[in-house]
């Protein structure tokens, strides 16, 4: 994600024309995404999300039915963004399959470093918080992990064909291990404010496939 | 952790005699531990912690200086509890070293299952929430991971001597990978309400050592 450009402060009721309404809604989603990847759902207040975008207090419900509906929309948008990112790397035929996975890993490490290891993964954050979240988020989050897992599994199958990894690898299981450990590494990177866990876990994982 | 026995509802000011005061303080810590392992720090209100123990609202500050001081105390007590648990398994000379690690893993899986995968790791939960927590928690949490890592590294060194794992294993690095991935697995187990991530990750990890 890129850093938000400063946004003009808006006053009064929400804009009536559709373009301005949609723009403000998109800004609220970007603001929510930034805050939730840093702090999670429970710690982020609506006022803080609105404040960053310059939307007056109390007008949130013009844009979203509830904080829960907003959270659900954020998961959807984050998933779209992240699936696109994964595809950009994992379907890049200019690289050998395993090198694509490595390129994705390196890009994510660089992204976390750019935000000083303050921002993690929205899906990991909400997964950790699940005990305090609306039950409807659970299925949505589990489905996201399955989508991501399928993408890595496909890449590992291709790495098998390219003889980069052992043909005995169970790609689906290895992809599951990858996401399990990677979310743990993102958590640890935020805590340590360092890329160490991301580098050590991914090197260990890639090495174990060979 | 064991399930709390029903606690008699207390009324009025905190007890004056030291034994009753200490008992109530210990109950508050147990109540906080249960809630924070389920929901994390930010989502848990003081009223909820007090309510479970039957302590009147507003009397929290008789026992702890602040919610932050309470959180810090919980980390300390959880660490003591967990170090004891790790030592019980990892120093059990009736088992071969790697089998001790496996016994610890199996016991943790059984513990999570007993609580229907609702309770995770206090240190993992707070680590994930770090963006919203007092900065002083960071060093405390990082130190806990180092203590746990040292215990696993020692066990892996002993597994090397017992020829259970490759002598080429970097025990410190492998122990770091273990905790990174294990915290990810605990997160995923809570989300999936299943032992799958714990079993798959630990089997992968143990296999990678051989």
mmCIF file of C-alpha atoms in Angstrom, chain B:
data_model
loop_
_atom_site.group_PDB
_atom_site.id
_atom_site.type_symbol
_atom_site.label_atom_id
_atom_site.label_comp_id
_atom_site.label_asym_id
_atom_site.label_seq_id
_atom_site.Cartn_x
_atom_site.Cartn_y
_atom_site.Cartn_z
ATOM 1 C CA UNK B 1 -4.652 -23.091 32.524
ATOM 2 C CA UNK B 2 -7.567 -24.585 34.365
ATOM 3 C CA UNK B 3 -11.113 -23.309 34.219
ATOM 4 C CA UNK B 4 -11.992 -20.903 37.019
ATOM 5 C CA UNK B 5 -14.092 -22.328 39.806
ATOM 6 C CA UNK B 6 -17.161 -20.193 40.569
ATOM 7 C CA UNK B 7 -16.129 -17.296 42.736
ATOM 8 C CA UNK B 8 -18.232 -15.811 45.507
ATOM 9 C CA UNK B 9 -19.474 -12.348 44.640
ATOM 10 C CA UNK B 10 -17.729 -9.680 46.696
ATOM 11 C CA UNK B 11 -19.406 -6.428 47.659
ATOM 12 C CA UNK B 12 -18.226 -3.066 48.927
ATOM 13 C CA UNK B 13 -14.652 -1.894 49.487
ATOM 14 C CA UNK B 14 -11.690 -4.215 48.957
ATOM 15 C CA UNK B 15 -10.918 -6.509 51.889
ATOM 16 C CA UNK B 16 -8.574 -5.058 54.485
ATOM 17 C CA UNK B 17 -6.763 -8.214 55.499
ATOM 18 C CA UNK B 18 -3.756 -9.083 53.390
ATOM 19 C CA UNK B 19 -4.731 -12.674 52.583
ATOM 20 C CA UNK B 20 -8.116 -11.715 51.157
ATOM 21 C CA UNK B 21 -6.544 -8.810 49.246
ATOM 22 C CA UNK B 22 -3.948 -11.130 47.681
ATOM 23 C CA UNK B 23 -6.593 -13.699 46.846
ATOM 24 C CA UNK B 24 -8.720 -11.137 45.016
ATOM 25 C CA UNK B 25 -5.643 -9.850 43.186
ATOM 26 C CA UNK B 26 -4.831 -13.400 42.065
ATOM 27 C CA UNK B 27 -8.433 -13.869 40.903
ATOM 28 C CA UNK B 28 -8.218 -10.664 38.860
ATOM 29 C CA UNK B 29 -5.031 -11.957 37.227
ATOM 30 C CA UNK B 30 -6.689 -15.277 36.364
ATOM 31 C CA UNK B 31 -9.726 -13.504 34.987
ATOM 32 C CA UNK B 32 -7.535 -11.154 32.926
ATOM 33 C CA UNK B 33 -5.462 -14.051 31.637
ATOM 34 C CA UNK B 34 -8.552 -15.866 30.393
ATOM 35 C CA UNK B 35 -9.962 -12.814 28.676
ATOM 36 C CA UNK B 36 -6.682 -11.628 27.166
ATOM 37 C CA UNK B 37 -5.766 -15.050 25.761
ATOM 38 C CA UNK B 38 -9.181 -15.046 24.067
ATOM 39 C CA UNK B 39 -9.609 -11.471 22.959
ATOM 40 C CA UNK B 40 -6.378 -9.578 23.471
ATOM 41 C CA UNK B 41 -5.700 -6.440 25.472
ATOM 42 C CA UNK B 42 -7.580 -3.741 23.565
ATOM 43 C CA UNK B 43 -10.893 -5.582 23.382
ATOM 44 C CA UNK B 44 -10.957 -6.485 27.049
ATOM 45 C CA UNK B 45 -12.517 -3.926 29.342
ATOM 46 C CA UNK B 46 -11.687 -3.597 33.017
ATOM 47 C CA UNK B 47 -15.385 -3.992 33.894
ATOM 48 C CA UNK B 48 -15.425 -7.392 32.231
ATOM 49 C CA UNK B 49 -12.352 -8.543 34.169
ATOM 50 C CA UNK B 50 -13.835 -7.297 37.440
ATOM 51 C CA UNK B 51 -17.270 -8.687 36.645
ATOM 52 C CA UNK B 52 -16.015 -12.264 36.301
ATOM 53 C CA UNK B 53 -14.446 -12.096 39.748
ATOM 54 C CA UNK B 54 -17.354 -10.288 41.376
ATOM 55 C CA UNK B 55 -15.265 -7.251 42.309
ATOM 56 C CA UNK B 56 -17.205 -3.977 42.297
ATOM 57 C CA UNK B 57 -16.633 -1.556 39.452
ATOM 58 C CA UNK B 58 -14.197 1.187 40.257
ATOM 59 C CA UNK B 59 -12.167 -0.826 42.766
ATOM 60 C CA UNK B 60 -9.647 -2.056 40.168
ATOM 61 C CA UNK B 61 -7.172 0.677 41.109
ATOM 62 C CA UNK B 62 -6.990 -0.655 44.652
ATOM 63 C CA UNK B 63 -5.232 -3.651 43.173
ATOM 64 C CA UNK B 64 -3.288 -2.325 40.171
ATOM 65 C CA UNK B 65 -1.924 1.125 39.350
ATOM 66 C CA UNK B 66 -3.330 1.138 35.818
ATOM 67 C CA UNK B 67 -4.574 -1.144 33.029
ATOM 68 C CA UNK B 68 -1.038 -1.003 31.575
ATOM 69 C CA UNK B 69 0.520 -2.100 34.864
ATOM 70 C CA UNK B 70 -2.033 -4.915 34.985
ATOM 71 C CA UNK B 71 -1.102 -5.970 31.413
ATOM 72 C CA UNK B 72 2.565 -5.994 32.302
ATOM 73 C CA UNK B 73 1.860 -8.101 35.392
ATOM 74 C CA UNK B 74 -0.146 -10.546 33.251
ATOM 75 C CA UNK B 75 2.791 -10.936 30.849
ATOM 76 C CA UNK B 76 5.077 -11.691 33.813
ATOM 77 C CA UNK B 77 2.730 -14.267 35.312
ATOM 78 C CA UNK B 78 1.980 -15.898 31.949
ATOM 79 C CA UNK B 79 5.725 -16.168 31.297
ATOM 80 C CA UNK B 80 6.324 -17.816 34.651
ATOM 81 C CA UNK B 81 3.472 -20.251 34.018
ATOM 82 C CA UNK B 82 4.667 -21.006 30.498
ATOM 83 C CA UNK B 83 8.365 -21.350 31.356
ATOM 84 C CA UNK B 84 7.356 -23.857 33.993
ATOM 85 C CA UNK B 85 5.295 -25.746 31.429
ATOM 86 C CA UNK B 86 8.148 -25.738 28.902
ATOM 87 C CA UNK B 87 10.620 -26.961 31.539
ATOM 88 C CA UNK B 88 8.264 -29.718 32.626
ATOM 89 C CA UNK B 89 8.340 -31.114 29.106
ATOM 90 C CA UNK B 90 11.749 -30.157 27.756
ATOM 91 C CA UNK B 91 13.713 -31.247 30.826
ATOM 92 C CA UNK B 92 11.895 -34.580 31.181
ATOM 93 C CA UNK B 93 14.799 -37.007 30.989
ATOM 94 C CA UNK B 94 12.506 -40.006 30.724
ATOM 95 C CA UNK B 95 12.013 -39.048 27.055
ATOM 96 C CA UNK B 96 14.461 -38.538 24.183
ATOM 97 C CA UNK B 97 14.972 -34.787 23.493
ATOM 98 C CA UNK B 98 12.876 -34.494 20.327
ATOM 99 C CA UNK B 99 10.100 -36.557 21.919
ATOM 100 C CA UNK B 100 9.977 -33.970 24.727
ATOM 101 C CA UNK B 101 9.311 -31.231 22.190
ATOM 102 C CA UNK B 102 6.643 -33.392 20.614
ATOM 103 C CA UNK B 103 5.060 -33.990 24.023
ATOM 104 C CA UNK B 104 4.959 -30.228 24.648
ATOM 105 C CA UNK B 105 3.322 -29.706 21.242
ATOM 106 C CA UNK B 106 0.721 -32.405 21.871
ATOM 107 C CA UNK B 107 -0.086 -31.042 25.309
ATOM 108 C CA UNK B 108 -0.602 -27.552 23.885
ATOM 109 C CA UNK B 109 -2.857 -28.893 21.140
ATOM 110 C CA UNK B 110 -4.926 -30.753 23.752
ATOM 111 C CA UNK B 111 -5.104 -27.569 25.870
ATOM 112 C CA UNK B 112 -6.349 -25.474 22.962
ATOM 113 C CA UNK B 113 -8.898 -28.150 22.053
ATOM 114 C CA UNK B 114 -10.150 -28.213 25.667
ATOM 115 C CA UNK B 115 -10.942 -24.502 25.338
ATOM 116 C CA UNK B 116 -12.507 -25.050 21.887
ATOM 117 C CA UNK B 117 -9.621 -23.157 20.240
ATOM 118 C CA UNK B 118 -10.868 -19.920 21.748
ATOM 119 C CA UNK B 119 -7.800 -19.217 23.866
ATOM 120 C CA UNK B 120 -4.471 -18.569 22.211
ATOM 121 C CA UNK B 121 -1.124 -17.337 23.461
ATOM 122 C CA UNK B 122 -1.080 -14.163 25.549
ATOM 123 C CA UNK B 123 2.319 -13.195 24.160
ATOM 124 C CA UNK B 124 1.232 -13.789 20.555
ATOM 125 C CA UNK B 125 -1.986 -11.831 21.060
ATOM 126 C CA UNK B 126 -0.191 -8.860 22.576
ATOM 127 C CA UNK B 127 2.554 -9.059 19.947
ATOM 128 C CA UNK B 128 -0.056 -8.787 17.202
ATOM 129 C CA UNK B 129 -1.683 -5.839 18.991
ATOM 130 C CA UNK B 130 1.608 -4.072 19.677
ATOM 131 C CA UNK B 131 0.645 -1.125 17.404
ATOM 132 C CA UNK B 132 -2.057 -0.211 19.908
ATOM 133 C CA UNK B 133 -0.242 -1.081 23.154
ATOM 134 C CA UNK B 134 2.046 0.827 25.512
ATOM 135 C CA UNK B 135 5.548 0.848 24.003
ATOM 136 C CA UNK B 136 6.957 -0.578 27.255
ATOM 137 C CA UNK B 137 5.323 -3.951 26.453
ATOM 138 C CA UNK B 138 7.544 -4.429 23.402
ATOM 139 C CA UNK B 139 10.792 -5.203 25.216
ATOM 140 C CA UNK B 140 8.976 -7.388 27.722
ATOM 141 C CA UNK B 141 7.356 -9.482 24.948
ATOM 142 C CA UNK B 142 10.585 -9.750 22.949
ATOM 143 C CA UNK B 143 12.405 -11.001 26.033
ATOM 144 C CA UNK B 144 9.787 -13.694 26.592
ATOM 145 C CA UNK B 145 10.325 -15.026 23.073
ATOM 146 C CA UNK B 146 14.081 -15.124 23.698
ATOM 147 C CA UNK B 147 13.573 -17.104 26.914
ATOM 148 C CA UNK B 148 11.320 -19.594 25.103
ATOM 149 C CA UNK B 149 13.694 -19.796 22.151
ATOM 150 C CA UNK B 150 16.643 -20.625 24.402
ATOM 151 C CA UNK B 151 14.705 -23.508 25.916
ATOM 152 C CA UNK B 152 13.879 -25.003 22.507
ATOM 153 C CA UNK B 153 17.449 -24.427 21.247
ATOM 154 C CA UNK B 154 18.844 -26.331 24.232
ATOM 155 C CA UNK B 155 16.463 -29.198 23.540
ATOM 156 C CA UNK B 156 17.553 -29.267 19.889
ATOM 157 C CA UNK B 157 21.224 -29.351 20.934
ATOM 158 C CA UNK B 158 20.430 -32.364 23.087
ATOM 159 C CA UNK B 159 18.563 -33.935 20.147
ATOM 160 C CA UNK B 160 21.745 -33.519 18.118
ATOM 161 C CA UNK B 161 23.790 -35.354 20.775
ATOM 162 C CA UNK B 162 21.151 -38.093 20.800
ATOM 163 C CA UNK B 163 21.474 -38.280 16.992
ATOM 164 C CA UNK B 164 17.755 -37.547 16.574
ATOM 165 C CA UNK B 165 18.365 -34.593 14.274
ATOM 166 C CA UNK B 166 21.041 -33.564 11.790
ATOM 167 C CA UNK B 167 24.238 -32.264 13.418
ATOM 168 C CA UNK B 168 24.180 -29.482 10.827
ATOM 169 C CA UNK B 169 21.064 -27.946 12.439
ATOM 170 C CA UNK B 170 21.545 -24.385 13.662
ATOM 171 C CA UNK B 171 19.625 -24.862 16.916
ATOM 172 C CA UNK B 172 19.163 -21.170 17.688
ATOM 173 C CA UNK B 173 17.857 -20.444 14.202
ATOM 174 C CA UNK B 174 15.596 -23.504 14.181
ATOM 175 C CA UNK B 175 14.189 -22.507 17.592
ATOM 176 C CA UNK B 176 13.471 -19.015 16.234
ATOM 177 C CA UNK B 177 11.688 -20.562 13.234
ATOM 178 C CA UNK B 178 9.718 -22.785 15.597
ATOM 179 C CA UNK B 179 8.331 -19.898 17.659
ATOM 180 C CA UNK B 180 7.671 -17.785 14.594
ATOM 181 C CA UNK B 181 5.657 -20.517 12.926
ATOM 182 C CA UNK B 182 4.071 -21.818 16.112
ATOM 183 C CA UNK B 183 2.573 -18.423 16.954
ATOM 184 C CA UNK B 184 1.230 -18.310 13.404
ATOM 185 C CA UNK B 185 -0.239 -21.776 13.921
ATOM 186 C CA UNK B 186 -1.916 -20.757 17.197
ATOM 187 C CA UNK B 187 -3.444 -17.746 15.419
ATOM 188 C CA UNK B 188 -4.709 -19.959 12.595
ATOM 189 C CA UNK B 189 -6.050 -22.614 14.982
ATOM 190 C CA UNK B 190 -8.174 -19.955 16.696
ATOM 191 C CA UNK B 191 -9.454 -18.727 13.358
ATOM 192 C CA UNK B 192 -10.207 -22.208 12.008
ATOM 193 C CA UNK B 193 -11.358 -23.539 15.412
ATOM 194 C CA UNK B 194 -9.356 -26.644 14.624
ATOM 195 C CA UNK B 195 -6.008 -28.277 15.452
ATOM 196 C CA UNK B 196 -5.051 -28.528 11.796
ATOM 197 C CA UNK B 197 -2.497 -25.673 11.641
ATOM 198 C CA UNK B 198 -0.848 -26.795 14.901
ATOM 199 C CA UNK B 199 -0.502 -30.375 13.681
ATOM 200 C CA UNK B 200 0.564 -29.566 10.133
ATOM 201 C CA UNK B 201 3.117 -26.916 11.118
ATOM 202 C CA UNK B 202 4.671 -28.962 13.923
ATOM 203 C CA UNK B 203 4.902 -32.099 11.766
ATOM 204 C CA UNK B 204 6.559 -30.037 9.041
ATOM 205 C CA UNK B 205 8.998 -28.498 11.516
ATOM 206 C CA UNK B 206 9.967 -31.783 13.184
ATOM 207 C CA UNK B 207 10.402 -33.430 9.786
ATOM 208 C CA UNK B 208 12.607 -30.598 8.553
ATOM 209 C CA UNK B 209 15.110 -31.307 11.335
ATOM 210 C CA UNK B 210 15.738 -34.886 10.318
#
